[in-house]
CSV table of C-alpha atoms in Angstrom, one decimal:
chain,number,residue,atom,x,y,z
A,1,SER,CA,-106.3,90.5,-8.0
A,2,LEU,CA,-109.4,89.5,-6.1
A,3,LYS,CA,-108.0,86.1,-5.2
A,4,HIS,CA,-104.9,87.7,-3.5
A,5,ARG,CA,-106.5,90.8,-2.0
A,6,ARG,CA,-106.2,91.0,1.8
A,7,GLN,CA,-106.9,93.8,4.3
A,8,ARG,CA,-103.6,95.5,5.1
A,9,PRO,CA,-102.7,96.0,8.8
A,10,THR,CA,-103.4,99.7,8.8
A,11,GLU,CA,-106.2,99.6,6.2
A,12,SER,CA,-109.7,100.6,7.4
A,13,VAL,CA,-112.6,98.2,6.9
A,14,SER,CA,-114.3,100.8,4.7
A,15,ASP,CA,-111.3,101.2,2.4
A,16,TYR,CA,-110.8,97.4,2.2
A,17,ALA,CA,-114.6,96.9,1.5
A,18,TRP,CA,-114.5,99.5,-1.3
A,19,ALA,CA,-111.5,97.8,-2.9
A,20,ILE,CA,-113.1,94.4,-2.7
A,21,GLU,CA,-116.4,95.7,-4.1
A,22,GLU,CA,-114.5,97.3,-7.0
A,23,LEU,CA,-112.6,94.1,-7.7
A,24,CYS,CA,-115.8,92.1,-7.6
A,25,TYR,CA,-117.4,94.4,-10.0
A,26,ARG,CA,-114.5,94.2,-12.4
A,27,HIS,CA,-114.5,90.4,-12.2
A,28,ASP,CA,-118.3,90.1,-12.6
A,29,GLY,CA,-120.6,93.1,-12.8
A,30,LYS,CA,-123.5,91.0,-11.6
A,31,MET,CA,-121.8,89.2,-8.7
A,32,SER,CA,-124.2,88.1,-6.0
A,33,ASP,CA,-123.9,89.5,-2.4
A,34,LYS,CA,-123.2,86.0,-1.2
A,35,THR,CA,-120.1,85.7,-3.5
A,36,LYS,CA,-119.0,89.3,-2.6
A,37,ILE,CA,-119.2,88.5,1.1
A,38,GLY,CA,-117.1,85.4,0.6
A,39,TRP,CA,-114.4,87.4,-1.1
A,40,PHE,CA,-114.7,90.1,1.6
A,41,LEU,CA,-114.4,87.7,4.5
A,42,ALA,CA,-111.6,85.8,2.8
A,43,GLY,CA,-109.2,88.7,3.1
A,44,LEU,CA,-110.7,90.5,6.2
A,45,ARG,CA,-108.3,90.6,9.2
A,46,GLU,CA,-108.9,87.7,11.5
A,47,GLU,CA,-110.0,89.9,14.5
A,48,PHE,CA,-113.0,91.1,12.4
A,49,ARG,CA,-113.7,88.0,10.3
A,50,VAL,CA,-114.7,85.8,13.2
A,51,LEU,CA,-117.2,88.3,14.6
A,52,VAL,CA,-119.0,89.4,11.4
A,53,THR,CA,-119.7,86.0,9.9
A,54,GLN,CA,-123.5,85.8,9.8
A,55,LYS,CA,-125.7,84.1,7.3
A,56,ASN,CA,-128.1,85.8,4.9
A,57,LEU,CA,-127.0,89.4,5.3
A,58,PRO,CA,-126.5,91.7,2.4
A,59,PHE,CA,-122.9,92.7,1.6
A,60,ASP,CA,-123.5,96.3,2.9
A,61,GLU,CA,-124.6,95.0,6.3
A,62,VAL,CA,-121.6,92.6,6.7
A,63,VAL,CA,-119.4,95.6,6.0
A,64,GLN,CA,-121.3,97.8,8.5
A,65,ASN,CA,-120.8,95.1,11.1
A,66,ALA,CA,-117.1,95.0,10.5
A,67,GLU,CA,-116.9,98.8,10.6
A,68,ALA,CA,-118.7,98.8,14.0
A,69,LEU,CA,-116.1,96.3,15.4
A,70,GLU,CA,-113.3,98.4,14.0
A,71,SER,CA,-114.5,101.5,15.8
A,72,LYS,CA,-114.6,99.8,19.2
């Protein structure tokens, strides 16, 4: 479920983001980016979460920031 979904240790940010977006859509097809970002960050691995938290970015940009950190 969305409430319990966490990024797995070997799961890529892209795969995790896709899973969260799918769960968000199932929960509420019109969920705001702000709410999606909250769910995404809640389960994102700590090493990425601290660095990608920025205000007023769309969901896609938050995901791109996390992906960039992952590739470093």
